[in-house]
Each structure stands twice: as structure tokens, then as C-alpha cells.
Amino acid sequence: MSFPPPAYPPRTYLGEGGEVTARFRPVDSPPELPRGSGAAHYLATGASTGGRFGLYRWDMGAEPAGAQPHFHRTISESFFVLSGAMQLYDGRDWRDAAPGDFAYVPEGGVHGFRNESGAPASLLILFAPGAPREAYFEGLVAMAEGRWTPTHEELQAFLEEHDNLYI
């Protein structure tokens, strides 16, 4: 029996013996962006992955929080619920999501996420390719904490700069 060869992307590593380049992040590493009763952990930024992807852990407190329906033109976004009860918007409906639930949203796909359960929740968010989302997250937290109060024009420019188009 023969199988067709797999369709892998072009080789990017051309060395012979492999290299010691893995990065390890212990579970007790402090979050890069503490915020109120939650935090954002920058597990793998676009800068650290050579632009391949960005992976973040978003921990939410018990108070309602999340992103309203929006889309991106340049990046896909995936969600994996780690703990708690979340709601994920699929472009039509808010769906209840529990630990282990997953959603993939290609470029242009309307989506959102929120925690309105009254209890903490946590999820992984993966962006591909690895856009520089850190400044966006930090701007959102600055607004939420009252450290930055943008004008309407500044807010529109901020959202456009970070490829967030709210509907």
C-alpha cells in the first residue's frame, strides 16, 4: 500500500543536526499584563515566533468582560477554553463554551468572546500569523483602568492600527 506524500510547507531549517532553540516557560511565570482580577500571559508573541503565530493566555475575573463582535482582515484567531464558562460568538450566535471547547475564526470571520458567568475563566487565544497584539492588549487595559481616554478619532485609529473592526 502506498500513501501520497504529505504536503508540508517549504523547509525553513536547512541545518543538519538540529539546534538548541526551544523556549520553556514555567507555569508560575508572572503575567506580562496583570489587570484587575485577571491577567494576560504572552506565551509566544509574534516577535518570539518569527511572525508565525502569537499565543496568549487570557485570564478573566468574575466580573463580566470580553470582546464584542468584531473581525480582522490580516489574522485568524483561535480560542481554546481552559477553565470556567465562556461565551464564544460565531458570527450568528453566542455559544456557551466550557473547558476543552475550541473555535477557529479565519480572516474576516465575525467573532467575540465573553465571560458573564460570575466566576473566573481562562482561555488560550492563538493569532496566525503572529501580529504584534501586545500593544493592543495594553491599550485596552489602559482604557479600562482610566489611564487612557482616547477621543473618538484616536480610538478609531487605534482599532484600525491593530486590525480590529467592530460591528
PDB file of C-alpha atoms in Angstrom:
ATOM      1  CA  MET A   1       0.000   0.000   0.000  1.00  0.00           C
ATOM      2  CA  SER A   2       1.380   3.439  -0.840  1.00  0.00           C
ATOM      3  CA  PHE A   3       0.344   6.753   0.550  1.00  0.00           C
ATOM      4  CA  PRO A   4       0.700  10.111  -1.193  1.00  0.00           C
ATOM      5  CA  PRO A   5       3.467  12.245   0.274  1.00  0.00           C
ATOM      6  CA  PRO A   6       2.277  14.803   2.808  1.00  0.00           C
ATOM      7  CA  ALA A   7       2.026  18.416   1.664  1.00  0.00           C
ATOM      8  CA  TYR A   8       4.322  20.110   4.156  1.00  0.00           C
ATOM      9  CA  PRO A   9       5.327  23.757   3.800  1.00  0.00           C
ATOM     10  CA  PRO A  10       8.779  24.530   2.382  1.00  0.00           C
ATOM     11  CA  ARG A  11      11.674  23.785   4.707  1.00  0.00           C
ATOM     12  CA  THR A  12      12.764  26.725   6.834  1.00  0.00           C
ATOM     13  CA  TYR A  13      15.512  24.958   8.785  1.00  0.00           C
ATOM     14  CA  LEU A  14      18.278  23.802   6.474  1.00  0.00           C
ATOM     15  CA  GLY A  15      20.815  22.644   9.059  1.00  0.00           C
ATOM     16  CA  GLU A  16      21.818  19.028   9.573  1.00  0.00           C
ATOM     17  CA  GLY A  17      21.763  18.209  13.279  1.00  0.00           C
ATOM     18  CA  GLY A  18      19.158  20.398  14.877  1.00  0.00           C
ATOM     19  CA  GLU A  19      19.790  23.213  17.342  1.00  0.00           C
ATOM     20  CA  VAL A  20      19.068  24.006  20.971  1.00  0.00           C
ATOM     21  CA  THR A  21      16.490  26.752  20.455  1.00  0.00           C
ATOM     22  CA  ALA A  22      13.414  25.662  22.447  1.00  0.00           C
ATOM     23  CA  ARG A  23      11.961  28.166  24.892  1.00  0.00           C
ATOM     24  CA  PHE A  24      10.442  26.983  28.154  1.00  0.00           C
ATOM     25  CA  ARG A  25       8.005  28.986  30.263  1.00  0.00           C
ATOM     26  CA  PRO A  26       7.217  27.600  33.720  1.00  0.00           C
ATOM     27  CA  VAL A  27       3.601  27.653  34.885  1.00  0.00           C
ATOM     28  CA  ASP A  28       4.469  30.051  37.724  1.00  0.00           C
ATOM     29  CA  SER A  29       5.811  32.758  35.372  1.00  0.00           C
ATOM     30  CA  PRO A  30       4.143  36.077  36.231  1.00  0.00           C
ATOM     31  CA  PRO A  31       1.752  37.556  33.660  1.00  0.00           C
ATOM     32  CA  GLU A  32       3.090  40.242  31.366  1.00  0.00           C
ATOM     33  CA  LEU A  33      -0.148  42.200  31.696  1.00  0.00           C
ATOM     34  CA  PRO A  34      -1.815  41.974  35.115  1.00  0.00           C
ATOM     35  CA  ARG A  35      -5.220  43.615  35.076  1.00  0.00           C
ATOM     36  CA  GLY A  36      -7.738  43.854  37.897  1.00  0.00           C
ATOM     37  CA  SER A  37      -8.756  40.340  38.850  1.00  0.00           C
ATOM     38  CA  GLY A  38      -7.370  38.839  35.631  1.00  0.00           C
ATOM     39  CA  ALA A  39      -4.227  38.838  33.539  1.00  0.00           C
ATOM     40  CA  ALA A  40      -2.778  38.287  30.080  1.00  0.00           C
ATOM     41  CA  HIS A  41       0.182  35.972  29.633  1.00  0.00           C
ATOM     42  CA  TYR A  42       2.250  36.488  26.492  1.00  0.00           C
ATOM     43  CA  LEU A  43       3.136  32.822  25.942  1.00  0.00           C
ATOM     44  CA  ALA A  44       4.538  33.238  22.422  1.00  0.00           C
ATOM     45  CA  THR A  45       4.455  36.633  20.751  1.00  0.00           C
ATOM     46  CA  GLY A  46       4.700  37.184  17.032  1.00  0.00           C
ATOM     47  CA  ALA A  47       8.160  38.618  17.663  1.00  0.00           C
ATOM     48  CA  SER A  48       9.311  35.498  19.514  1.00  0.00           C
ATOM     49  CA  THR A  49       7.969  33.118  16.801  1.00  0.00           C
ATOM     50  CA  GLY A  50       9.339  34.991  13.823  1.00  0.00           C
ATOM     51  CA  GLY A  51       5.812  36.094  12.915  1.00  0.00           C
ATOM     52  CA  ARG A  52       4.457  32.552  12.587  1.00  0.00           C
ATOM     53  CA  PHE A  53       1.859  32.877  15.362  1.00  0.00           C
ATOM     54  CA  GLY A  54       1.052  34.565  18.655  1.00  0.00           C
ATOM     55  CA  LEU A  55      -0.263  32.601  21.645  1.00  0.00           C
ATOM     56  CA  TYR A  56      -1.740  34.273  24.718  1.00  0.00           C
ATOM     57  CA  ARG A  57      -3.476  33.073  27.873  1.00  0.00           C
ATOM     58  CA  TRP A  58      -6.268  35.417  28.877  1.00  0.00           C
ATOM     59  CA  ASP A  59      -7.403  35.017  32.497  1.00  0.00           C
ATOM     60  CA  MET A  60     -10.642  36.743  33.429  1.00  0.00           C
ATOM     61  CA  GLY A  61     -12.002  37.527  36.855  1.00  0.00           C
ATOM     62  CA  ALA A  62     -15.580  37.001  37.932  1.00  0.00           C
ATOM     63  CA  GLU A  63     -16.810  40.374  36.625  1.00  0.00           C
ATOM     64  CA  PRO A  64     -18.233  40.449  33.083  1.00  0.00           C
ATOM     65  CA  ALA A  65     -15.530  41.003  30.452  1.00  0.00           C
ATOM     66  CA  GLY A  66     -14.605  40.123  26.890  1.00  0.00           C
ATOM     67  CA  ALA A  67     -14.610  41.295  23.297  1.00  0.00           C
ATOM     68  CA  GLN A  68     -17.761  42.313  21.436  1.00  0.00           C
ATOM     69  CA  PRO A  69     -18.297  41.043  17.852  1.00  0.00           C
ATOM     70  CA  HIS A  70     -15.502  42.104  15.513  1.00  0.00           C
ATOM     71  CA  PHE A  71     -13.319  40.779  12.706  1.00  0.00           C
ATOM     72  CA  HIS A  72      -9.752  41.031  11.419  1.00  0.00           C
ATOM     73  CA  ARG A  73      -8.510  41.456   7.866  1.00  0.00           C
ATOM     74  CA  THR A  74      -4.957  40.177   8.397  1.00  0.00           C
ATOM     75  CA  ILE A  75      -5.062  37.451  11.060  1.00  0.00           C
ATOM     76  CA  SER A  76      -7.009  34.366  12.015  1.00  0.00           C
ATOM     77  CA  GLU A  77      -7.911  33.817  15.649  1.00  0.00           C
ATOM     78  CA  SER A  78      -8.485  30.615  17.589  1.00  0.00           C
ATOM     79  CA  PHE A  79      -9.871  30.129  21.088  1.00  0.00           C
ATOM     80  CA  PHE A  80      -9.434  27.202  23.475  1.00  0.00           C
ATOM     81  CA  VAL A  81     -11.283  27.378  26.795  1.00  0.00           C
ATOM     82  CA  LEU A  82      -9.056  26.285  29.681  1.00  0.00           C
ATOM     83  CA  SER A  83     -11.360  26.855  32.658  1.00  0.00           C
ATOM     84  CA  GLY A  84     -14.685  28.365  33.587  1.00  0.00           C
ATOM     85  CA  ALA A  85     -17.731  29.117  31.478  1.00  0.00           C
ATOM     86  CA  MET A  86     -17.274  31.348  28.447  1.00  0.00           C
ATOM     87  CA  GLN A  87     -19.439  32.506  25.600  1.00  0.00           C
ATOM     88  CA  LEU A  88     -17.968  32.469  22.091  1.00  0.00           C
ATOM     89  CA  TYR A  89     -19.631  34.353  19.256  1.00  0.00           C
ATOM     90  CA  ASP A  90     -19.549  32.528  15.905  1.00  0.00           C
ATOM     91  CA  GLY A  91     -20.896  35.378  13.766  1.00  0.00           C
ATOM     92  CA  ARG A  92     -24.523  34.330  14.304  1.00  0.00           C
ATOM     93  CA  ASP A  93     -24.966  33.228  17.918  1.00  0.00           C
ATOM     94  CA  TRP A  94     -23.298  33.406  21.299  1.00  0.00           C
ATOM     95  CA  ARG A  95     -22.452  29.807  22.158  1.00  0.00           C
ATOM     96  CA  ASP A  96     -21.828  28.502  25.655  1.00  0.00           C
ATOM     97  CA  ALA A  97     -18.281  27.166  25.880  1.00  0.00           C
ATOM     98  CA  ALA A  98     -16.699  25.021  28.583  1.00  0.00           C
ATOM     99  CA  PRO A  99     -13.156  23.765  29.225  1.00  0.00           C
ATOM    100  CA  GLY A 100     -11.928  21.913  26.151  1.00  0.00           C
ATOM    101  CA  ASP A 101     -14.167  23.771  23.696  1.00  0.00           C
ATOM    102  CA  PHE A 102     -12.386  25.275  20.687  1.00  0.00           C
ATOM    103  CA  ALA A 103     -13.237  27.806  17.982  1.00  0.00           C
ATOM    104  CA  TYR A 104     -11.265  28.777  14.871  1.00  0.00           C
ATOM    105  CA  VAL A 105     -12.042  32.041  13.068  1.00  0.00           C
ATOM    106  CA  PRO A 106     -10.380  32.722   9.682  1.00  0.00           C
ATOM    107  CA  GLU A 107      -9.595  36.228   8.477  1.00  0.00           C
ATOM    108  CA  GLY A 108     -12.817  38.184   8.000  1.00  0.00           C
ATOM    109  CA  GLY A 109     -14.829  35.951  10.331  1.00  0.00           C
ATOM    110  CA  VAL A 110     -17.004  37.805  12.823  1.00  0.00           C
ATOM    111  CA  HIS A 111     -16.364  36.610  16.369  1.00  0.00           C
ATOM    112  CA  GLY A 112     -16.281  37.634  20.016  1.00  0.00           C
ATOM    113  CA  PHE A 113     -15.794  36.167  23.464  1.00  0.00           C
ATOM    114  CA  ARG A 114     -17.021  36.996  26.922  1.00  0.00           C
ATOM    115  CA  ASN A 115     -17.283  35.756  30.467  1.00  0.00           C
ATOM    116  CA  GLU A 116     -20.561  36.623  32.105  1.00  0.00           C
ATOM    117  CA  SER A 117     -20.700  33.616  34.410  1.00  0.00           C
ATOM    118  CA  GLY A 118     -19.874  35.422  37.639  1.00  0.00           C
ATOM    119  CA  ALA A 119     -16.842  33.158  38.110  1.00  0.00           C
ATOM    120  CA  PRO A 120     -13.262  33.319  36.815  1.00  0.00           C
ATOM    121  CA  ALA A 121     -12.493  31.854  33.389  1.00  0.00           C
ATOM    122  CA  SER A 122      -9.384  31.361  31.288  1.00  0.00           C
ATOM    123  CA  LEU A 123      -8.729  30.723  27.607  1.00  0.00           C
ATOM    124  CA  LEU A 124      -5.918  30.474  25.107  1.00  0.00           C
ATOM    125  CA  ILE A 125      -6.006  32.827  22.130  1.00  0.00           C
ATOM    126  CA  LEU A 126      -3.915  31.996  19.063  1.00  0.00           C
ATOM    127  CA  PHE A 127      -3.312  34.521  16.275  1.00  0.00           C
ATOM    128  CA  ALA A 128      -1.829  33.460  12.944  1.00  0.00           C
ATOM    129  CA  PRO A 129       0.254  34.915  11.585  1.00  0.00           C
ATOM    130  CA  GLY A 130       1.817  36.401  14.693  1.00  0.00           C
ATOM    131  CA  ALA A 131       0.667  40.012  14.691  1.00  0.00           C
ATOM    132  CA  PRO A 132       2.000  42.301  17.450  1.00  0.00           C
ATOM    133  CA  ARG A 133      -1.081  42.099  19.707  1.00  0.00           C
ATOM    134  CA  GLU A 134       0.688  43.200  22.908  1.00  0.00           C
ATOM    135  CA  ALA A 135       0.221  46.944  22.263  1.00  0.00           C
ATOM    136  CA  TYR A 136      -3.451  46.338  21.527  1.00  0.00           C
ATOM    137  CA  PHE A 137      -3.989  44.430  24.785  1.00  0.00           C
ATOM    138  CA  GLU A 138      -2.070  47.056  26.739  1.00  0.00           C
ATOM    139  CA  GLY A 139      -4.151  49.850  25.174  1.00  0.00           C
ATOM    140  CA  LEU A 140      -7.384  48.079  26.126  1.00  0.00           C
ATOM    141  CA  VAL A 141      -6.228  47.699  29.717  1.00  0.00           C
ATOM    142  CA  ALA A 142      -5.116  51.355  29.843  1.00  0.00           C
ATOM    143  CA  MET A 143      -8.624  52.385  28.706  1.00  0.00           C
ATOM    144  CA  ALA A 144     -10.336  50.040  31.181  1.00  0.00           C
ATOM    145  CA  GLU A 145      -8.220  51.390  34.036  1.00  0.00           C
ATOM    146  CA  GLY A 146      -8.813  55.013  33.019  1.00  0.00           C
ATOM    147  CA  ARG A 147      -5.141  55.692  32.233  1.00  0.00           C
ATOM    148  CA  TRP A 148      -6.012  56.486  28.607  1.00  0.00           C
ATOM    149  CA  THR A 149      -9.197  58.184  27.458  1.00  0.00           C
ATOM    150  CA  PRO A 150      -8.929  58.440  23.687  1.00  0.00           C
ATOM    151  CA  THR A 151     -11.024  60.755  21.571  1.00  0.00           C
ATOM    152  CA  HIS A 152     -13.326  59.069  19.059  1.00  0.00           C
ATOM    153  CA  GLU A 153     -10.746  59.698  16.334  1.00  0.00           C
ATOM    154  CA  GLU A 154      -7.909  58.293  18.473  1.00  0.00           C
ATOM    155  CA  LEU A 155      -9.953  55.194  19.277  1.00  0.00           C
ATOM    156  CA  GLN A 156     -10.779  54.612  15.597  1.00  0.00           C
ATOM    157  CA  ALA A 157      -7.093  55.000  14.668  1.00  0.00           C
ATOM    158  CA  PHE A 158      -6.082  52.602  17.474  1.00  0.00           C
ATOM    159  CA  LEU A 159      -8.576  49.958  16.338  1.00  0.00           C
ATOM    160  CA  GLU A 160      -7.570  50.322  12.688  1.00  0.00           C
ATOM    161  CA  GLU A 161      -3.861  50.156  13.541  1.00  0.00           C
ATOM    162  CA  HIS A 162      -4.487  46.871  15.366  1.00  0.00           C
ATOM    163  CA  ASP A 163      -6.839  45.374  12.732  1.00  0.00           C
ATOM    164  CA  ASN A 164      -9.899  45.265  14.991  1.00  0.00           C
ATOM    165  CA  LEU A 165     -13.089  46.097  13.134  1.00  0.00           C
ATOM    166  CA  TYR A 166     -16.061  46.071  15.490  1.00  0.00           C
ATOM    167  CA  ILE A 167     -19.515  45.567  14.006  1.00  0.00           C
TER     168      ILE A 167
END
